[in-house]
Each structure stands twice: as structure tokens, then as C-alpha cells.
Short mmCIF file of C-alpha atoms in Angstrom, two decimals:
data_model
loop_
_atom_site.label_atom_id
_atom_site.label_comp_id
_atom_site.label_asym_id
_atom_site.label_seq_id
_atom_site.Cartn_x
_atom_site.Cartn_y
_atom_site.Cartn_z
CA MET A 17 40.82 -52.73 -1.77
CA ALA A 18 40.63 -55.49 -4.35
CA ALA A 19 43.77 -57.50 -4.91
CA ARG A 20 45.38 -57.07 -8.31
CA GLY A 21 46.85 -59.90 -10.35
CA ILE A 22 50.58 -59.98 -11.07
CA ALA A 23 51.61 -61.34 -14.45
CA LEU A 24 55.06 -62.39 -15.65
CA LEU A 25 55.58 -61.77 -19.36
CA LEU A 26 57.57 -64.51 -21.05
CA VAL A 27 58.89 -64.42 -24.60
CA CYS A 28 59.82 -67.99 -25.34
CA SER A 29 59.98 -70.82 -27.83
CA THR A 30 60.28 -74.56 -27.70
CA SER A 31 63.48 -75.59 -25.93
CA ALA A 32 64.77 -78.13 -23.43
CA ALA A 33 65.93 -77.32 -19.92
CA GLY A 34 66.77 -79.78 -17.19
CA GLY A 35 65.61 -82.67 -19.34
CA ALA A 36 62.09 -81.26 -19.77
CA ALA A 37 60.67 -79.58 -22.85
CA VAL A 38 59.56 -75.99 -22.33
CA ARG A 39 56.13 -75.34 -23.83
CA ARG A 40 55.95 -72.72 -26.58
CA CYS A 41 54.07 -69.59 -25.51
CA ALA A 42 50.76 -68.71 -27.15
CA SER A 43 50.22 -65.66 -29.31
CA ALA A 44 50.58 -62.32 -27.54
CA PRO A 45 46.84 -61.47 -27.61
CA ARG A 46 46.03 -64.89 -26.14
CA ALA A 47 48.70 -64.50 -23.47
CA LEU A 48 47.26 -61.10 -22.58
CA ALA A 49 43.84 -62.70 -22.26
CA ARG A 50 45.15 -65.40 -19.94
CA ALA A 51 46.77 -62.79 -17.71
CA ALA A 52 43.47 -60.90 -17.64
CA ALA A 53 41.55 -64.05 -16.74
CA PHE A 54 43.97 -64.65 -13.86
CA ALA A 55 42.94 -61.29 -12.39
CA VAL A 56 39.26 -61.57 -13.28
CA GLY A 57 38.15 -60.86 -9.72
CA SER A 58 38.95 -57.16 -10.10
CA ALA A 59 36.40 -54.65 -11.38
CA GLY A 60 38.43 -53.61 -14.39
CA PRO A 61 42.10 -52.69 -14.71
CA ALA A 62 43.87 -49.72 -13.19
CA ARG A 63 43.33 -46.63 -15.36
CA THR A 64 46.05 -44.19 -16.32
CA ALA A 65 45.52 -40.84 -14.61
CA GLY A 66 43.64 -38.46 -16.89
CA ALA A 67 42.78 -41.13 -19.46
CA ALA A 68 39.21 -41.49 -20.71
CA GLU A 69 37.25 -44.56 -19.68
CA TYR A 70 37.56 -47.48 -22.08
CA THR A 71 34.13 -48.85 -22.93
CA ALA A 72 33.41 -52.16 -24.67
CA VAL A 73 30.09 -53.59 -25.82
CA LEU A 74 29.59 -57.38 -25.73
CA LEU A 75 26.85 -58.69 -28.03
CA VAL A 76 25.53 -62.26 -28.27
CA PRO A 77 22.06 -62.15 -29.87
CA THR A 78 19.48 -64.47 -28.37
CA GLY A 79 17.56 -67.23 -30.15
CA ILE A 80 20.20 -67.84 -32.86
CA GLY A 81 21.85 -70.96 -31.41
CA ALA A 82 25.12 -69.25 -30.50
CA ALA A 83 27.67 -71.86 -29.44
CA ILE A 84 28.61 -69.56 -26.53
CA GLY A 85 25.78 -67.48 -25.12
CA GLY A 86 22.98 -69.49 -26.70
CA TYR A 87 22.11 -71.42 -23.54
CA ALA A 88 21.82 -70.57 -19.84
CA GLY A 89 24.24 -67.77 -19.00
CA ASP A 90 27.14 -69.53 -20.71
CA ALA A 91 28.53 -66.22 -22.05
CA LEU A 92 28.89 -64.89 -18.50
CA PRO A 93 32.54 -66.07 -18.19
CA VAL A 94 33.29 -64.06 -21.34
CA ALA A 95 31.66 -60.99 -19.81
CA ARG A 96 33.64 -61.40 -16.60
CA ALA A 97 36.92 -61.71 -18.48
CA LEU A 98 36.20 -58.65 -20.62
CA ALA A 99 35.10 -56.67 -17.57
CA ALA A 100 38.56 -57.28 -16.10
CA VAL A 101 40.32 -55.48 -18.97
CA VAL A 102 37.94 -52.55 -19.63
CA ASP A 103 36.59 -49.70 -17.54
CA VAL A 104 32.96 -50.14 -18.59
CA LEU A 105 31.30 -53.17 -20.20
CA VAL A 106 27.90 -52.69 -21.83
CA THR A 107 25.99 -55.90 -22.48
CA HIS A 108 22.49 -57.33 -22.42
CA PRO A 109 20.33 -59.91 -20.60
CA ASN A 110 21.17 -62.83 -22.89
CA VAL A 111 24.80 -62.54 -21.82
CA LEU A 112 24.36 -62.01 -18.07
CA ASN A 113 21.22 -64.05 -17.31
CA GLY A 114 21.88 -67.54 -16.00
CA ALA A 115 18.49 -68.54 -14.55
CA MET A 116 19.27 -69.37 -10.90
CA LEU A 117 22.92 -68.33 -11.34
CA TYR A 118 24.29 -64.81 -11.76
CA TRP A 119 27.51 -62.87 -11.22
CA PRO A 120 27.09 -59.26 -12.39
CA PRO A 121 30.52 -57.63 -12.88
CA PRO A 122 30.50 -54.34 -10.93
CA ASN A 123 31.56 -52.36 -14.01
CA ALA A 124 29.01 -53.96 -16.35
CA LEU A 125 25.87 -52.18 -17.56
CA TYR A 126 22.85 -54.48 -18.09
CA VAL A 127 20.87 -53.07 -21.01
CA GLU A 128 17.75 -54.54 -22.66
CA GLY A 129 17.93 -55.10 -26.43
CA TRP A 130 15.77 -52.19 -27.63
CA ALA A 131 17.56 -49.78 -25.31
CA LEU A 132 20.91 -51.11 -26.52
CA ASP A 133 19.88 -50.47 -30.14
CA GLU A 134 18.81 -46.92 -29.25
CA PHE A 135 22.01 -46.31 -27.29
CA ALA A 136 24.15 -47.49 -30.20
CA ALA A 137 22.26 -45.18 -32.57
CA GLY A 138 22.92 -42.20 -30.30
CA ARG A 139 19.27 -41.74 -29.34
CA LEU A 140 19.63 -42.79 -25.68
CA GLY A 141 22.26 -42.43 -22.99
CA LEU A 142 22.92 -44.89 -20.16
CA ARG A 143 23.04 -43.25 -16.75
CA ARG A 144 24.69 -45.31 -14.04
CA VAL A 145 22.66 -45.65 -10.84
CA ARG A 146 23.26 -46.80 -7.30
CA ARG A 147 20.12 -48.92 -7.26
CA ASN A 148 16.69 -49.35 -8.83
CA ARG A 149 13.28 -49.82 -7.28
CA LEU A 150 12.10 -53.01 -8.95
CA GLY A 151 8.61 -54.06 -9.91
CA LEU A 152 7.53 -57.58 -10.86
CA VAL A 153 4.89 -58.18 -13.56
CA LEU A 154 3.32 -61.66 -13.63
CA ASP A 155 1.22 -63.00 -16.49
CA ALA A 156 -2.32 -63.95 -15.45
CA ALA A 157 -1.83 -67.19 -17.38
CA ILE A 158 0.71 -68.48 -14.83
CA GLU A 159 -0.78 -71.25 -12.68
CA PRO A 160 -1.24 -70.38 -8.95
CA GLU A 161 1.51 -72.71 -7.71
CA LEU A 162 4.01 -71.52 -10.32
CA ARG A 163 3.03 -67.92 -9.57
CA ALA A 164 3.73 -68.49 -5.89
CA ARG A 165 7.20 -69.82 -6.75
CA HIS A 166 8.01 -66.59 -8.58
CA VAL A 167 6.74 -64.42 -5.73
CA GLN A 168 8.90 -66.48 -3.36
CA ALA A 169 11.92 -65.87 -5.59
CA ALA A 170 11.30 -62.12 -5.34
CA ASP A 171 10.86 -62.34 -1.56
CA ALA A 172 14.11 -64.28 -1.33
CA ALA A 173 15.90 -61.60 -3.38
CA ARG A 174 14.67 -58.96 -0.92
CA ALA A 175 15.72 -60.90 2.16
CA THR A 176 18.92 -62.54 0.89
CA LEU A 177 20.27 -59.99 -1.60
CA GLY A 178 18.77 -56.85 -0.06
CA LEU A 179 17.09 -55.75 -3.29
CA ASP A 180 14.46 -53.01 -3.30
CA ILE A 181 11.38 -54.66 -4.82
CA ALA A 182 8.17 -52.66 -4.51
CA GLY A 183 5.84 -55.59 -5.15
CA TRP A 184 4.22 -57.61 -7.88
CA ALA A 185 1.29 -57.01 -10.20
CA LEU A 186 -0.85 -59.44 -12.16
CA THR A 187 -1.89 -58.67 -15.73
CA ASP A 188 -5.64 -58.21 -16.24
CA GLY A 189 -5.70 -61.15 -18.64
CA PRO A 190 -3.42 -63.75 -20.18
CA VAL A 191 -0.68 -62.16 -22.27
CA GLY A 192 -0.95 -64.99 -24.80
CA VAL A 193 2.61 -65.79 -25.84
CA GLU A 194 3.19 -68.17 -28.74
CA LEU A 195 6.51 -69.58 -29.97
CA ALA A 196 7.77 -69.89 -33.53
CA THR A 197 10.94 -70.79 -35.41
CA SER A 198 12.17 -69.30 -38.67
CA ALA A 199 12.01 -71.90 -41.45
CA ARG A 200 14.81 -70.09 -43.29
CA THR A 201 17.41 -69.58 -40.53
CA GLY A 202 16.24 -71.71 -37.60
CA ALA A 203 16.25 -68.69 -35.25
CA SER A 204 13.47 -68.52 -32.66
CA TRP A 205 10.78 -65.82 -32.48
CA GLY A 206 7.14 -65.62 -31.45
CA THR A 207 3.95 -63.60 -31.14
CA VAL A 208 2.10 -61.86 -28.29
CA ARG A 209 -1.70 -61.81 -28.50
CA ARG A 210 -2.34 -59.32 -25.65
CA PRO A 211 0.59 -56.88 -25.43
CA ASP A 212 -1.76 -54.26 -23.97
CA ALA A 213 -2.31 -56.39 -20.85
CA LEU A 214 1.43 -56.56 -20.20
CA VAL A 215 1.95 -52.82 -20.75
CA ARG A 216 -0.95 -51.83 -18.47
CA ALA A 217 0.38 -53.84 -15.54
CA ALA A 218 3.90 -52.53 -16.11
CA ARG A 219 2.74 -48.91 -16.37
CA ALA A 220 0.83 -49.15 -13.09
CA LEU A 221 3.96 -50.27 -11.24
CA VAL A 222 5.85 -47.28 -12.64
CA ASP A 223 3.18 -44.58 -12.29
CA GLU A 224 1.62 -45.66 -8.98
CA HIS A 225 4.50 -47.32 -7.12
CA GLY A 226 7.61 -45.51 -8.35
CA CYS A 227 9.34 -48.50 -9.94
CA THR A 228 12.41 -47.61 -12.02
CA ALA A 229 13.05 -51.08 -13.49
CA LEU A 230 10.75 -54.00 -14.27
CA ALA A 231 11.07 -57.78 -14.23
CA LEU A 232 8.56 -59.47 -16.54
CA VAL A 233 7.40 -63.07 -16.21
CA CYS A 234 5.07 -64.48 -18.87
CA ARG A 235 3.74 -68.02 -19.20
CA LEU A 236 5.36 -69.61 -22.23
CA PRO A 237 4.27 -72.85 -23.92
CA ASP A 238 6.02 -75.89 -22.50
CA SER A 239 8.14 -77.95 -24.87
CA GLU A 240 7.84 -81.70 -25.07
CA PRO A 241 10.82 -83.19 -23.17
CA ASP A 242 11.48 -85.72 -25.93
CA SER A 243 11.08 -83.31 -28.86
CA ALA A 244 14.06 -82.89 -31.16
CA GLY A 245 14.42 -79.20 -30.28
CA SER A 246 14.30 -79.76 -26.53
CA LEU A 247 16.74 -82.67 -26.65
CA ALA A 248 19.19 -80.69 -28.79
CA TYR A 249 19.03 -77.62 -26.56
CA ARG A 250 19.53 -79.57 -23.33
CA ALA A 251 22.45 -81.34 -24.99
CA GLY A 252 24.08 -77.98 -25.76
CA ASP A 253 23.54 -78.25 -29.52
CA GLY A 254 20.33 -76.40 -30.38
CA VAL A 255 18.49 -73.08 -30.49
CA ASP A 256 16.82 -71.61 -27.41
CA ALA A 257 13.17 -71.87 -28.41
CA VAL A 258 12.03 -69.05 -26.09
CA GLY A 259 14.88 -66.56 -26.59
CA GLY A 260 13.37 -64.73 -29.55
CA VAL A 261 9.96 -64.09 -28.00
CA GLU A 262 11.55 -63.10 -24.68
CA ALA A 263 13.42 -60.35 -26.50
CA LEU A 264 10.12 -59.25 -28.06
CA LEU A 265 8.39 -59.02 -24.66
CA SER A 266 11.09 -56.95 -23.00
CA ARG A 267 11.43 -54.75 -26.10
CA LEU A 268 7.70 -54.00 -26.00
CA VAL A 269 7.79 -52.72 -22.41
CA ALA A 270 11.16 -50.95 -22.62
CA ARG A 271 10.16 -49.08 -25.79
CA THR A 272 6.80 -48.03 -24.34
CA LEU A 273 7.90 -46.99 -20.84
CA ARG A 274 11.56 -46.13 -21.58
CA LEU A 275 13.05 -47.84 -18.57
CA PRO A 276 15.17 -50.96 -17.88
CA CYS A 277 13.37 -54.28 -18.02
CA ALA A 278 14.09 -57.94 -18.63
CA HIS A 279 12.04 -61.12 -18.98
CA ALA A 280 12.17 -64.48 -17.21
CA PRO A 281 10.01 -67.28 -18.67
CA ALA A 282 7.48 -69.19 -16.58
CA LEU A 283 7.73 -72.84 -17.56
CA ALA A 284 6.85 -76.17 -16.01
CA PRO A 285 9.94 -78.05 -14.81
CA LEU A 286 11.30 -80.69 -17.17
CA PRO A 287 11.97 -84.24 -15.96
CA LEU A 288 15.47 -84.97 -14.72
CA ASP A 289 18.05 -85.66 -17.42
CA ALA A 290 21.44 -86.63 -16.04
CA ALA A 291 23.08 -85.94 -19.40
CA VAL A 292 22.13 -82.24 -19.65
CA SER A 293 24.97 -80.10 -21.03
CA PRO A 294 26.72 -77.86 -18.48
CA ARG A 295 25.85 -74.93 -20.76
CA ALA A 296 22.13 -75.54 -20.20
CA ALA A 297 22.33 -76.85 -16.63
CA ALA A 298 21.56 -73.51 -14.92
CA GLU A 299 17.97 -73.85 -16.10
CA GLU A 300 17.60 -77.22 -14.37
CA LEU A 301 18.16 -75.96 -10.82
CA GLY A 302 14.80 -74.64 -9.64
CA HIS A 303 11.24 -73.55 -10.34
CA THR A 304 12.04 -70.13 -11.80
CA PHE A 305 14.59 -68.26 -13.93
CA LEU A 306 13.83 -64.98 -12.10
CA PRO A 307 16.79 -64.59 -9.66
CA CYS A 308 19.33 -63.55 -12.30
CA VAL A 309 16.94 -60.96 -13.76
CA LEU A 310 16.34 -59.33 -10.37
CA ALA A 311 20.04 -59.31 -9.47
CA ASN A 312 21.00 -57.72 -12.79
CA LEU A 313 18.18 -55.16 -12.88
CA HIS A 314 19.18 -53.94 -9.42
CA ARG A 315 21.76 -51.57 -10.95
CA ALA A 316 20.67 -51.48 -14.59
CA PRO A 317 21.31 -47.98 -15.97
CA ALA A 318 18.56 -45.41 -16.43
CA LEU A 319 17.73 -44.45 -20.02
CA CYS A 320 18.31 -40.79 -20.90
CA SER A 321 17.29 -38.72 -23.89
CA PRO A 322 20.05 -36.64 -25.52
CA ASP A 323 18.04 -33.47 -24.84
CA ALA A 324 17.57 -34.23 -21.14
CA ARG A 325 19.29 -31.40 -19.30
CA ALA A 326 17.75 -31.32 -15.83
CA PRO A 327 19.18 -33.97 -13.46
CA LEU A 328 15.67 -35.22 -12.62
CA ASP A 329 14.28 -35.12 -16.15
CA ALA A 330 11.48 -37.63 -16.63
CA THR A 331 13.39 -39.38 -19.39
CA CYS A 332 16.13 -40.27 -16.93
CA GLY A 333 13.99 -41.52 -14.07
CA THR A 334 13.27 -39.78 -10.79
CA SER A 335 15.34 -41.65 -8.22
CA ALA A 336 17.83 -39.51 -6.31
CA ASP A 337 20.02 -42.59 -6.12
CA GLU A 338 21.06 -41.85 -9.70
CA PHE A 339 23.04 -38.76 -8.78
CA VAL A 340 24.98 -39.55 -5.60
CA LEU A 341 27.77 -41.70 -7.04
CA THR A 342 31.34 -40.51 -6.57
CA ARG A 343 34.53 -41.19 -8.46
CA ALA A 344 36.82 -43.94 -7.26
CA ASP A 345 39.46 -41.29 -6.46
CA GLY A 346 37.06 -39.55 -4.08
CA GLY A 347 36.28 -36.54 -6.29
CA ALA A 348 32.78 -35.33 -6.96
CA ARG A 349 31.13 -35.65 -10.33
CA GLY A 350 27.80 -34.53 -11.68
CA ALA A 351 25.06 -36.52 -13.34
CA ASP A 352 26.44 -35.84 -16.82
CA ALA A 353 29.68 -37.67 -15.95
CA LEU A 354 27.61 -40.73 -15.07
CA THR A 355 25.94 -40.92 -18.48
CA LEU A 356 27.41 -43.02 -21.28
CA TRP A 357 26.77 -42.30 -24.97
CA ALA A 358 27.52 -44.13 -28.20
CA ARG A 359 30.44 -41.78 -28.85
CA ASP A 360 32.10 -43.23 -25.72
CA VAL A 361 32.25 -46.80 -27.10
CA ASP A 362 35.74 -48.04 -28.01
CA ALA A 363 35.13 -51.67 -29.01
CA VAL A 364 32.37 -54.16 -29.81
CA ILE A 365 32.78 -57.92 -29.45
CA VAL A 366 30.32 -60.03 -31.47
CA PRO A 367 30.02 -63.51 -33.03
CA ALA A 368 31.60 -63.37 -36.50
CA SER A 369 28.44 -64.55 -38.26
CA ALA A 370 25.99 -62.38 -36.27
CA CYS A 371 27.06 -58.88 -37.34
CA GLY A 372 23.71 -57.81 -38.79
CA GLY A 373 22.05 -56.47 -35.64
CA SER A 374 20.99 -52.84 -35.33
CA ALA A 375 23.36 -52.03 -32.45
CA LEU A 376 26.41 -53.47 -34.20
CA LEU A 377 25.66 -51.72 -37.50
CA SER A 378 25.18 -48.37 -35.76
CA LEU A 379 28.45 -48.63 -33.84
CA ALA A 380 30.30 -49.93 -36.89
CA ALA A 381 29.60 -46.61 -38.61
CA ARG A 382 31.86 -44.85 -36.09
CA PRO A 383 35.47 -44.71 -37.35
CA HIS A 384 37.10 -44.98 -33.92
CA VAL A 385 35.31 -48.20 -32.91
CA LEU A 386 37.09 -51.57 -33.06
CA ILE A 387 34.85 -54.51 -34.01
CA VAL A 388 36.16 -57.88 -32.77
CA ALA A 389 34.41 -60.70 -34.65
CA VAL A 390 34.77 -64.03 -32.84
CA GLU A 391 34.90 -66.98 -35.23
CA GLU A 392 34.50 -69.79 -32.68
CA ASN A 393 31.04 -68.59 -31.63
CA ALA A 394 29.12 -70.16 -34.51
CA CYS A 395 25.35 -69.67 -34.87
CA VAL A 396 22.55 -70.15 -37.41
CA MET A 397 23.08 -66.70 -38.95
CA ALA A 398 25.44 -65.83 -41.83
CA ALA A 399 25.86 -62.06 -41.37
CA THR A 400 29.66 -61.77 -41.52
CA PRO A 401 31.63 -58.49 -41.58
CA GLU A 402 32.68 -59.17 -45.17
CA ALA A 403 29.11 -59.88 -46.33
CA LEU A 404 27.93 -56.61 -44.80
CA GLY A 405 30.85 -54.53 -46.07
CA LEU A 406 31.97 -53.54 -42.59
CA GLY A 407 35.34 -51.86 -42.40
CA GLY A 408 35.49 -51.69 -46.19
CA GLY A 409 34.57 -55.36 -46.61
CA GLN A 410 38.04 -56.51 -47.65
CA ALA A 411 39.57 -59.26 -45.50
CA VAL A 412 43.32 -59.56 -45.05
CA ARG A 413 45.26 -61.97 -42.90
CA GLY A 414 48.06 -60.76 -40.68
CA GLY A 415 49.80 -62.60 -37.87
CA GLY A 416 47.49 -64.24 -35.37
CA ALA A 417 44.45 -62.11 -36.21
CA ARG A 418 42.58 -61.50 -39.44
CA GLY A 419 41.68 -57.87 -40.03
CA VAL A 420 39.02 -56.28 -42.19
CA GLY A 421 40.25 -52.76 -42.81
CA GLY A 422 38.83 -49.78 -44.59
CA ALA A 423 39.03 -46.02 -44.72
CA ARG A 424 35.40 -45.62 -43.69
CA GLY A 425 33.65 -46.88 -40.58
CA ALA A 426 35.01 -49.09 -37.84
CA HIS A 427 38.09 -51.27 -38.03
CA VAL A 428 37.22 -54.98 -37.88
CA VAL A 429 39.47 -57.71 -36.52
CA ARG A 430 38.64 -61.41 -36.51
CA ALA A 431 39.56 -63.41 -33.40
CA ALA A 432 39.58 -67.20 -33.34
CA THR A 433 38.24 -67.42 -29.77
CA TYR A 434 36.97 -65.21 -26.97
CA LEU A 435 40.26 -65.86 -25.20
CA GLU A 436 42.02 -64.15 -28.10
CA ALA A 437 39.35 -61.44 -28.28
CA VAL A 438 40.00 -60.45 -24.66
CA GLY A 439 43.69 -60.06 -25.47
CA ILE A 440 42.90 -57.92 -28.52
CA VAL A 441 40.70 -55.65 -26.40
CA ALA A 442 43.41 -55.37 -23.74
CA ALA A 443 45.97 -54.37 -26.38
CA HIS A 444 43.56 -51.90 -27.96
CA ARG A 445 42.85 -50.33 -24.58
CA ALA A 446 46.61 -49.92 -24.07
CA GLY A 447 46.80 -48.02 -27.36
CA LEU A 448 48.97 -50.60 -29.09
CA ASN A 449 49.31 -51.43 -32.77
CA LEU A 450 47.84 -54.94 -32.86
CA GLU A 451 50.28 -56.01 -35.59
CA ALA A 452 53.16 -55.46 -33.16
CA LEU A 453 51.83 -58.36 -31.06
CA THR A 454 51.85 -60.92 -33.86
CA VAL A 455 54.58 -63.15 -35.27
CA ARG A 456 54.74 -61.27 -38.55
CA GLY A 457 54.88 -57.97 -36.70
CA VAL A 458 54.99 -54.63 -38.44
CA GLY A 459 56.49 -54.25 -41.89
CA ALA A 460 58.81 -51.58 -43.18
CA LEU A 461 57.40 -48.08 -42.90
CA PRO A 462 56.02 -47.06 -46.32
CA LYS A 463 56.63 -43.74 -47.98
CA LEU A 464 53.36 -41.89 -48.35
CA THR A 465 52.61 -39.57 -51.24
CA SER A 466 49.82 -37.10 -51.75
CA ARG A 467 47.57 -37.36 -54.78
CA ARG A 468 47.60 -33.60 -54.99
CA HIS A 469 51.26 -33.66 -56.03
CA VAL A 470 51.13 -36.55 -58.48
#
């Protein structure tokens, strides 16, 4: 049984006791977040008997230079903190992948970008599994020595982590990946000359070897170590040049085969730079970025169509491991109870200027969903809740958080930091009025009148 954190709630102000000044407590949402971080080793909080699971979605788009989550797994601490205060956390590879480093929260669902968009739109469900049978697709353009390093990484994952990896397949020709950067926004993207080669190799692993999730490795163009983009990225102040095209590669395969997949780039090692930012340092540790992808795909959820009724429907995979999970309280539950839908989402946490993605816009149309827009996580985009009219598009400031409220769609709250965002989510999960946790608190109860009687 996992140990649970014990928190002491203090309501205090600046004072002096015993000759020493007592530090003023932070805002209530921030204090809640700190208590949650103290107990971050647990797989989510204790749930009230009979209460529905609380599900949050954490989004940090790739290739947009996000201050947190724009580098090498540097949004993973945020995911771990959120996982400690929710029952289920849905997120994507850009958040959980850290090259050679990984720490998948046990209650987190690792979902590729296209599948996440489809889930948010209500067109796919996420079915929790005990394990996946993994397949590894390697681009024929990868040099023999670098290819061997990736095969060794997969072998190590089998022997050290106990992962079920069926084997690896080579594409029948170079995939032909090229990188590009948007002149308007600075976001990264790219093109793929031979997508058919990638899909054929992936399909063979699924159809002939029973793989239920795929790790993709394509040879990407190497950046010049002394280029402005490379120097900025390694210093923790630039855009990930490969993030955009990586999302394109995984989207291509996931959309075609309708199963979990993620991409790890094959790149030549860069020369040692002792001044590399800690946020980018995970990519400096070895010859491959594959370990995190394999570890996270191990239990990535199966993708289910809304009209899939049979427990072994082809749209939900064919592994019996999908249907043998049991509740934590020992009771039995069927496959349907293991499947998550967009209607089950309670909150979405997103950078405040990156609210224009398909998944966020779909979930924002649901009135019960809370959108937490984090201001500190700046990026090259300018898609704010107000600009997009989310929550009514009218910003008001109240207490420690700034809310964007409206009668239609989701309720939007701005948080200064992820630390504050975690506290907001914890309070929302507890069913609290967020205003009651701020200095200004709640105002006098208004008298409501009906227009019908005016």
C-alpha cells in the first residue's frame, strides 16, 4: 500500500514569534498544490466512495517553444503533480517523453496527438490496458551503427524493464523526413517524402506479428551544433526543431492503423556542451531517445470506436490483456468501465497562449469542463482564451485567479503558474467554489429575477 502524505493546513499572516518573523502563507490554490506535490509519489488521491472518477487532460503542444514542455521531458514534473490530485490524467508524448529519462505516472494515459484530438471530439474512446505488445519501426535511412544502437535500446527495455516487444522492422526505403520552421510564428513543422514506406512497415508489424502499439524511429536531418536554433534550444530558450515533424509522423501512423504510437528521432550525437540547460539535458545522455517511448507505450490505452460493442472488436485491439483489470477495491468490472470518453473529462490544463488546438477547442465546448490556462508557460503562439472567445471571451479578475466566464461552453480560469494550476484542479475535484479560496472570497448572495416576470 502506497504511503499517503499528511498535510497541515495553516491560515496565517505575517507576524513575529520568538524573535523570528513568520512567513506569510501563499494563496490557497498554491498551498493546495504544494501539499499535493509533497504526496506526489501516490497514484492519485483517495476517492470518495461512490464518486465518479475525476479526469484531467494536460496539453503542451510540441514545436511551439513552450517554456515548460518545449524541451526534453521538462513538463513531466507537472504531469506527476497533477496525477497526484486526479484519478485519471490524459496527456501526450510531448509531456511524458524525456529521451533516456521517463517516469510514467500509473494513473496517466499516454495518447498520441491525433488520437487525443479524436478522443476530445467524442469520436474515440481510450480503453485502459494491462500491457501492449510493442513493435519497433526503423527508417531505412538510419545508418547501420545508429540502427544497432536503437535495437540495443529495445533489447535493454525487454531485459531490464520486462516489456513485451515483438521485434523490429525496417522500412523498404528511406522515409525522407525534412524539417521546416514557420516564418510567421516560429513553430516547427516538416514534410515526409515517403509516408507509404513508414505505413507499410508499421502495418506488417500489426497484421503479421500482433503488435498493439508501435514505436517509430525515423532519421531526421542533423542540426549544426553552432547554429542559432541549436544553440538556443540547448540553452533552454528556443523551439524544438524536430517536434512538429515528429507529431506529423506519429499522426500519420495512428490515423491509418488506429492504434497507439509515438516517435523517437534518430540523430547523430552533438558534441559535449557543459552549459546545456537542465531542461534539454535529457537528450544529451545517450545514442537514442527511444527508452521513454517504449516505457510509455507499454500501457498506452487502446483506441475504441463509439459503436464498438463486442469486447474484442477490431477497433479496440485484440489483446485479452485489455479486459482483465479489476477495481482497486477488488470488485469486478467489464470492458466498458475501462473505457474513457470525452464526456468523462473534468478539466484541461493548457498554456494560456496555446488554446487553439483541436483537442482543447472540442473539450471547451462542453459546459462542465474547467479550462485552466497557465500564463507562465509562454510560447510562440498567441491563441489566448479571450482571443478565441472561450468561456464567453470576457476576462474578469477575482482573488488570486483570473476567470473567463460565460453561459456557454467551458469555464476558463487563468493560473499564474503550474503550481497554482495544480491547486485549482485539486479544489475543483473537491467540488469547491474557487472564489472561496481567494482573498476576496465570495461576495454577497445576489437576488435573482426571472425575465419572464419582468
